Each structure stands twice: as structure tokens, then as C-alpha cells.
Coordinates of N, CA and C in Angstrom, one line a residue:
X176 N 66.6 148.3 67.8 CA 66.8 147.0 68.2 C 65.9 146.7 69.3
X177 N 65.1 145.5 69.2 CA 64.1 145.1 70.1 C 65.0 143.5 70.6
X178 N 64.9 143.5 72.1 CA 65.4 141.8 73.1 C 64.6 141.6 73.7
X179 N 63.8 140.3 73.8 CA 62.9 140.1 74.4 C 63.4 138.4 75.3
X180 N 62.9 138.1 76.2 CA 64.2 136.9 76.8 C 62.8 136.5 77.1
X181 N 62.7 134.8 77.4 CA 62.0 134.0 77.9 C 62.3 133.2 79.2
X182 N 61.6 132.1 79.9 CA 62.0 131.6 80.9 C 63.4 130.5 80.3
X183 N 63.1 129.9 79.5 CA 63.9 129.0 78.8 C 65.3 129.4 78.8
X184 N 65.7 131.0 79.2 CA 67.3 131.3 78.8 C 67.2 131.6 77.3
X185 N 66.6 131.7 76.5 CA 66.2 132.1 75.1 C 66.6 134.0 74.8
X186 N 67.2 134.1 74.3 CA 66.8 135.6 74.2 C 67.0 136.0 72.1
X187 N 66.0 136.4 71.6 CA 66.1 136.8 70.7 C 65.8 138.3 70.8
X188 N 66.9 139.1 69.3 CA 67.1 140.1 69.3 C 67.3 140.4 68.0
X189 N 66.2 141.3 68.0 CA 65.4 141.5 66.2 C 66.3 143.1 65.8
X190 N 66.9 143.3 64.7 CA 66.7 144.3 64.3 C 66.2 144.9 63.3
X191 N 66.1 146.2 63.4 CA 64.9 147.1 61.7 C 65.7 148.2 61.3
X192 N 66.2 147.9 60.5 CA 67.2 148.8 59.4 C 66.4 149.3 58.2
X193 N 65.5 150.3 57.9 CA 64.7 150.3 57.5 C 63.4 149.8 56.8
X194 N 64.1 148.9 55.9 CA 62.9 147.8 55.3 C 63.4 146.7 55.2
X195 N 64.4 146.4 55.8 CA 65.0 145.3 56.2 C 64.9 144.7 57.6
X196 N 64.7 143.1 58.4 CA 64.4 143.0 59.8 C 65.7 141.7 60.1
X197 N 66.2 141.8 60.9 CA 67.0 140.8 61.2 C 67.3 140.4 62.7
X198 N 66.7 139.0 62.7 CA 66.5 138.3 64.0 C 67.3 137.7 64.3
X199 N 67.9 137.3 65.8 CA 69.6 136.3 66.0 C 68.4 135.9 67.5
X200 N 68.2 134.9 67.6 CA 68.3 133.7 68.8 C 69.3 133.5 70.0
X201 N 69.8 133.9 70.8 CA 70.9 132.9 71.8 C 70.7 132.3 72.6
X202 N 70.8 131.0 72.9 CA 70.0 130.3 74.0 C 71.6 129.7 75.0
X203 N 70.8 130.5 76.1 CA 72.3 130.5 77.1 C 72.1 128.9 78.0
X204 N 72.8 128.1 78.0 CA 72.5 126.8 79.0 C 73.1 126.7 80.3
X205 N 72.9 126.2 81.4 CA 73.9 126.2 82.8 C 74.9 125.4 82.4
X206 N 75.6 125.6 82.9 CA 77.1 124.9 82.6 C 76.9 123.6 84.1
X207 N 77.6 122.6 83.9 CA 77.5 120.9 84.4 C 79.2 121.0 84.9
X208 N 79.3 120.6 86.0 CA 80.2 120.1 87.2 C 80.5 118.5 87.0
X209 N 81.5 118.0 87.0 CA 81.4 116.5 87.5 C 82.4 116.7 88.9
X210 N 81.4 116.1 89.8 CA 82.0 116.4 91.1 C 82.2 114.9 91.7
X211 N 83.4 114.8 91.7 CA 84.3 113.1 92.9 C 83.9 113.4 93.9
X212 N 83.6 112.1 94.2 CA 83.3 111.6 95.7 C 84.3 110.9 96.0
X213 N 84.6 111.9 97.2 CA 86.1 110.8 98.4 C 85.7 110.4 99.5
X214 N 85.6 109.4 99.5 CA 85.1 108.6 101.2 C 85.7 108.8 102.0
X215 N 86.8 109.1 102.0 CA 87.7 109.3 102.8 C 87.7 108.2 104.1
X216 N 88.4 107.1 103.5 CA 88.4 105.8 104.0 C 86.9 104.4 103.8
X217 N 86.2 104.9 103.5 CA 85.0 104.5 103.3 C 84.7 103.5 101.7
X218 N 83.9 103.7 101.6 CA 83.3 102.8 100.0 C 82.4 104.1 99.5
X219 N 82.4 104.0 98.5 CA 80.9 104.7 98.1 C 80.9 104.0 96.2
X220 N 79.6 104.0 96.1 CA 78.9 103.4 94.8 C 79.2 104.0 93.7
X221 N 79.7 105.2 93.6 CA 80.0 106.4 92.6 C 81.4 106.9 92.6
X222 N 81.8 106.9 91.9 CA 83.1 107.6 92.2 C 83.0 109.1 92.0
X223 N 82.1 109.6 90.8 CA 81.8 111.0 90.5 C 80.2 110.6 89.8
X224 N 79.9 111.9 89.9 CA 78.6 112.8 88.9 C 78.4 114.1 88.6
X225 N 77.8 114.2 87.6 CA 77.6 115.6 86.9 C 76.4 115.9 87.3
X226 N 76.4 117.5 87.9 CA 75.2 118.2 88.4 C 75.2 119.3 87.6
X227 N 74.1 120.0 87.5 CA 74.0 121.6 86.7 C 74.1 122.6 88.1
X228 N 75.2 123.3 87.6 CA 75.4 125.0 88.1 C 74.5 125.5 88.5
X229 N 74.1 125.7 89.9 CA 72.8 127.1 90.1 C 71.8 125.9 90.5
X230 N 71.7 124.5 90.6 CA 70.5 124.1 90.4 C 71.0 123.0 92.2
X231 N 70.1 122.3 92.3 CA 70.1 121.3 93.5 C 70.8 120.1 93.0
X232 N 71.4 120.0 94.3 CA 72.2 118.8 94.2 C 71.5 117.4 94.2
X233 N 70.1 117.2 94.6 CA 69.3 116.3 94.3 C 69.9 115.2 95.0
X234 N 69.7 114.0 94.6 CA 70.2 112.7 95.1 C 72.0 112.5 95.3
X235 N 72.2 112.1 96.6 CA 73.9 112.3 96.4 C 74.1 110.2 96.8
X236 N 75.2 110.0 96.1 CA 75.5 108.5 96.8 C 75.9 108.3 98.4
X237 N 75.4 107.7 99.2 CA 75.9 107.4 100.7 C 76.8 106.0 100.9
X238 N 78.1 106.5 101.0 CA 79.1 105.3 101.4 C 78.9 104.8 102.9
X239 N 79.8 103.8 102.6 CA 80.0 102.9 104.1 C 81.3 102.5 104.7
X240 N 81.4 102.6 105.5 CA 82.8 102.6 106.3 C 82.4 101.7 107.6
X241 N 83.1 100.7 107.6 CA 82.9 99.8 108.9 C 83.2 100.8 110.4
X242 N 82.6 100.2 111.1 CA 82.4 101.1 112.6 C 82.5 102.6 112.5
X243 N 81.4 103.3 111.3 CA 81.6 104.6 111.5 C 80.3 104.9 111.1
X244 N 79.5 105.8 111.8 CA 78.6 107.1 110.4 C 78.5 107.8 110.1
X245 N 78.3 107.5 108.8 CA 78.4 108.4 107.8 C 77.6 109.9 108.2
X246 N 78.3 111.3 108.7 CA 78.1 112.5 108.8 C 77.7 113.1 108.1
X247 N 77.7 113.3 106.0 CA 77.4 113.6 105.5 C 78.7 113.8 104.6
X248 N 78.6 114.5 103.1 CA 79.4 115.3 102.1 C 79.8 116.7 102.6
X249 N 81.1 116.5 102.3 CA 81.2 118.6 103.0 C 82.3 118.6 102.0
X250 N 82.3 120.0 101.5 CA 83.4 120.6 100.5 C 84.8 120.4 101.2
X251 N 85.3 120.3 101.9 CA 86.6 120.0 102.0 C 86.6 118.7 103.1
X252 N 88.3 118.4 103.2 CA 88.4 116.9 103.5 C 88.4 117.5 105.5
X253 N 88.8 118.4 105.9 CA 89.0 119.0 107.1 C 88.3 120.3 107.2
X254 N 87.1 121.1 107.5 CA 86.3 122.0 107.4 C 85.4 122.2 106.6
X255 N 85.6 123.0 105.5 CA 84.2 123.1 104.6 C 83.0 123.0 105.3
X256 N 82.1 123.2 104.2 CA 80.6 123.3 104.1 C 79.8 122.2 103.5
X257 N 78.9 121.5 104.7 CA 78.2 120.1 104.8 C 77.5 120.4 103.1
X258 N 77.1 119.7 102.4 CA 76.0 119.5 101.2 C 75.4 118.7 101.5
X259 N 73.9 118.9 101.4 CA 72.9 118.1 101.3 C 72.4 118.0 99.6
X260 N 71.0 117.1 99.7 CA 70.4 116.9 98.4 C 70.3 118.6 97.9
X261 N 69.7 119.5 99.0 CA 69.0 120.7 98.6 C 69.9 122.0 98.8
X262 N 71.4 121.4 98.5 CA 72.4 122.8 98.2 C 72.3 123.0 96.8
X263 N 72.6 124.2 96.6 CA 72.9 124.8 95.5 C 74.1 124.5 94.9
X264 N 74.5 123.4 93.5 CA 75.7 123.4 93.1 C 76.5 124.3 92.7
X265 N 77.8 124.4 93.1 CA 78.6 125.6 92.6 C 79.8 125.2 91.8
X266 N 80.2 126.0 90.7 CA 81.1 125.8 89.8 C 82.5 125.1 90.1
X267 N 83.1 126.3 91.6 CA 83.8 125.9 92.1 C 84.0 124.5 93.0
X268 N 83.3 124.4 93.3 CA 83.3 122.5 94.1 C 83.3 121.6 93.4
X269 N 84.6 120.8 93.2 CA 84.5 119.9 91.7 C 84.9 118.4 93.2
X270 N 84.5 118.3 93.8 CA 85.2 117.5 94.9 C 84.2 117.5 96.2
X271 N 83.6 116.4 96.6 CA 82.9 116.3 97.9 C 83.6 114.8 98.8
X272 N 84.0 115.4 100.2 CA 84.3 114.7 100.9 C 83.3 114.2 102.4
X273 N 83.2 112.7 102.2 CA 82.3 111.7 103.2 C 83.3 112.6 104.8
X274 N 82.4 112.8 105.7 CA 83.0 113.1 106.8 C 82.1 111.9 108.0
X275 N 82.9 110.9 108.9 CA 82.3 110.3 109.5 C 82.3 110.3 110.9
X276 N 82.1 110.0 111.7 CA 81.9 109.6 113.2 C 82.2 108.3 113.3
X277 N 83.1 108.5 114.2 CA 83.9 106.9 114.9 C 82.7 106.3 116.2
X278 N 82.7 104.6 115.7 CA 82.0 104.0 116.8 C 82.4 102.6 117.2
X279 N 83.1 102.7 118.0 CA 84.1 101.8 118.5 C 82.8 100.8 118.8
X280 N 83.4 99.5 118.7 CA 82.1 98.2 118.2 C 82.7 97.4 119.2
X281 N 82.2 97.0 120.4 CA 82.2 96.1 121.1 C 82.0 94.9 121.0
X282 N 83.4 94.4 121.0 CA 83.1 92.5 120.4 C 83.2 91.2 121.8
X283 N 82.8 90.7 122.4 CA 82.9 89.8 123.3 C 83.2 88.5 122.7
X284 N 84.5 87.8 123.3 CA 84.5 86.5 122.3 C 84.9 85.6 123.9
X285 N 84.5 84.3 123.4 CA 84.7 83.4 124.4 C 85.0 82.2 124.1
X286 N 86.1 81.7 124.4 CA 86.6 80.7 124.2 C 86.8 79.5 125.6
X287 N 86.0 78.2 124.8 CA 85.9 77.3 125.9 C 86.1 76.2 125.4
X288 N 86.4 75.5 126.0 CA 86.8 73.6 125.7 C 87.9 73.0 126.2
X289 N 88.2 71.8 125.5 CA 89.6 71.1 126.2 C 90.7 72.1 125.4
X290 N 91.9 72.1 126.0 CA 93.1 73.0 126.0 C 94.0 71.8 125.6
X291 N 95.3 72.3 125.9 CA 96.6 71.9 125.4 C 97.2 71.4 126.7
X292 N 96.4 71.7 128.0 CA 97.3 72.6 129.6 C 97.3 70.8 129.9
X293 N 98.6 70.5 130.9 CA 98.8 69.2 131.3 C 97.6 68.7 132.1
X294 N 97.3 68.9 132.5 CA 96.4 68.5 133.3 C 94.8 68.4 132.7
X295 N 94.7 69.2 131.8 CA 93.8 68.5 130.7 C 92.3 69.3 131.2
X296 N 92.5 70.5 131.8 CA 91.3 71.5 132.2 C 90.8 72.3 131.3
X297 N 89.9 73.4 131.8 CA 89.1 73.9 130.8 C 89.8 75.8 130.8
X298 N 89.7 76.1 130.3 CA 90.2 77.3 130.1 C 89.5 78.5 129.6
X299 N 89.1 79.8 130.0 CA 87.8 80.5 129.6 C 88.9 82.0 129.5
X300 N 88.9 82.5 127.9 CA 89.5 83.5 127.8 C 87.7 84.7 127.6
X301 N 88.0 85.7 128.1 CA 87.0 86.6 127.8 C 87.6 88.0 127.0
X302 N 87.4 88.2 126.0 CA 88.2 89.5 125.2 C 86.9 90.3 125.4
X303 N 87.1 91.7 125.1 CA 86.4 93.0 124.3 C 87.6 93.4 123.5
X304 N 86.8 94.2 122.1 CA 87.8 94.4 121.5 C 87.2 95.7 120.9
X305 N 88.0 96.2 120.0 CA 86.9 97.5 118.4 C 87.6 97.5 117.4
X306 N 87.1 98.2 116.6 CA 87.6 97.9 115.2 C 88.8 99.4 115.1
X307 N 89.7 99.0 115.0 CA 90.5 100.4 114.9 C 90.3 101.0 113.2
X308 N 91.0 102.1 113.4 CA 90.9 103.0 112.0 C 91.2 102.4 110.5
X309 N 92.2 101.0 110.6 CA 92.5 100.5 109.5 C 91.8 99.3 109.6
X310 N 90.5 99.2 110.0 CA 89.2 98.0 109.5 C 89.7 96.6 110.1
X311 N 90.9 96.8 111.6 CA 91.3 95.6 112.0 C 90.5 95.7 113.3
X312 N 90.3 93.9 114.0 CA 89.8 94.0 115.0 C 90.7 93.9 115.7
X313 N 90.7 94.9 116.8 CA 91.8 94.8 118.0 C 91.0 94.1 119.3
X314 N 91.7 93.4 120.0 CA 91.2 92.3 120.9 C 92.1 92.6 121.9
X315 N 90.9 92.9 123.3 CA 92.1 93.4 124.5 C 91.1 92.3 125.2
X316 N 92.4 90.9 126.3 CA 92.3 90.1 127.3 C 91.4 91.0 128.3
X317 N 90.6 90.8 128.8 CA 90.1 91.3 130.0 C 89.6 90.2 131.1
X318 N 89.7 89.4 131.3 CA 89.7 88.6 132.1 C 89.9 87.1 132.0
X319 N 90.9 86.4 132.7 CA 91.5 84.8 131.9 C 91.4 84.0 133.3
X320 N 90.7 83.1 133.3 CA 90.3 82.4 133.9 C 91.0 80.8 133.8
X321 N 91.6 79.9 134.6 CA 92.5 78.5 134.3 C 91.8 78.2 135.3
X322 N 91.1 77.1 135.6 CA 90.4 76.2 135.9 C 90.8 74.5 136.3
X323 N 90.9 74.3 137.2 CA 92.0 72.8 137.2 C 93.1 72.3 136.4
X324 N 93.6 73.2 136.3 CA 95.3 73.2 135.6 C 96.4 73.6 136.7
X325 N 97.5 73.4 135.9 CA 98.3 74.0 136.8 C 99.2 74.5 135.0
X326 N 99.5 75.4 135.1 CA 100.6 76.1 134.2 C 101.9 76.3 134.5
X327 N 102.7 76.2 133.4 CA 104.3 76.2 133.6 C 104.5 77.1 132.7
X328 N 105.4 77.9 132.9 CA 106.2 78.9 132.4 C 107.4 78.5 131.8

């Protein structure tokens, strides 16, 4: 029995039974992952893709998540191991989760003109605010200014 293997994953294996010769081919292929993408609050353009076993992860999709960025893909949703384009895909990781950084967004809003107030003055609210975790803007008063009015309670 003669096996001779190639780069291709090819291996043929001849045998010689006296005047007889008998050849068999096996061509072994990498086995393909379809691995989900979880934003883990975010968006992303893919929901899953199929990669080959043993080979680079190549191009991954990058989601968006309002006031955050994006940290990268890591095998688990709390620890794991970051993936980039040039990890090695593995059989076991059928799942990549977006891990992000919070960036609280400073909003300044100002409100001016005629009011509702009896006396018919001007009124100047000044807010900051950020976007909290569920994509709402929160708006905190920081300074209120009433201006030739007088206010009743």
C-alpha cells in the first residue's frame, strides 16, 4: 500500500495485489461555522455568517449603538476572548458578542421666547442631559433663570 497526500487535503491510496492495482482518492474539506452576531443592544447589518474552521475570520460586520463604541466581537456576552478579522475560527464559537463603551453625550438645550408667565417675560431654561442605556434622552435642569415675571405657585 502506497498514500501519498497533497496540499489540496487530497490523499490517494493505491494498492498492488499482485497483478492487480487499486487506487481510492479522499478529499478531506474544513468543516464551516455559521456564527450569530449579538449586539448586545446595538444594530448590526448581519445577523449571522459562515466562516471555515482553522482559517481567518476575515471581514467581520461592525454595529452601532447610539452613545457607545463599539469595543469589538468577544466570544462571550461577559468575558471571553476579543476576535478580530485575523483570529483563527473555531468549531466551538457558534456566537460573537459586540462588547461596547458607554459615552454619555452632552446635550445643551435652550429655551427662550414669550412664556405663558402673567406678566408676560422671558424665561431661559438651560438643561444638560445623556442618553441613558435604553436610547432615551435624559434632561437634567441646571440652571432656570425668570426674568421680569413674577410666579405663583
Amino acid at each position: 500500500i502506497v498514500a501519498g497526500a497533497n496540499a489540496c487535503g487530497k490523499i490517494t491510496v493505491t494498492a498492488y495485489l499482485e497483478d492487480k492495482t487499486a487506487s481510492v482518492t479522499i478529499t478531506a474539506y474544513k468543516p464551516s461555522v455559521t456564527v450569530k452576531f449579538d449586539a448586545q443592544g446595538g444594530s448590526v447589518s448581519s445577523a449571522s455568517q459562515t466562516f471555515t474552521v482553522g482559517e481567518k475570520y476575515g471581514t467581520l460586520p461592525t454595529p452601532t449603538y447610539i452613545a457607545h463604541t463599539f469595543d469589538g466581537w468577544y466570544t462571550a456576552a461577559v468575558g471571553g476572548n476579543k476576535v478580530t478579522s485575523e483570529t483563527i475560527c473555531q468549531l466551538d464559537v457558534t456566537t460573537l458578542f459586540a462588547r461596547w463603551i458607554y459615552n454619555p453625550t452632552l446635550v445643551s438645550l435652550v429655551i427662550e421666547g414669550p412664556t405663558s408667565l402673567a406678566s408676560g417675560g422671558e424665561t431661559t431654561f438651560v438643561c444638560k442631559g445623556t442618553y441613558n442605556d435604553n436610547k432615551q434622552l435624559v434632561l437634567d435642569v441646571v440652571d432656570l433663570r425668570i426674568q421680569k415675571a413674577k410666579c405663583r405657585l
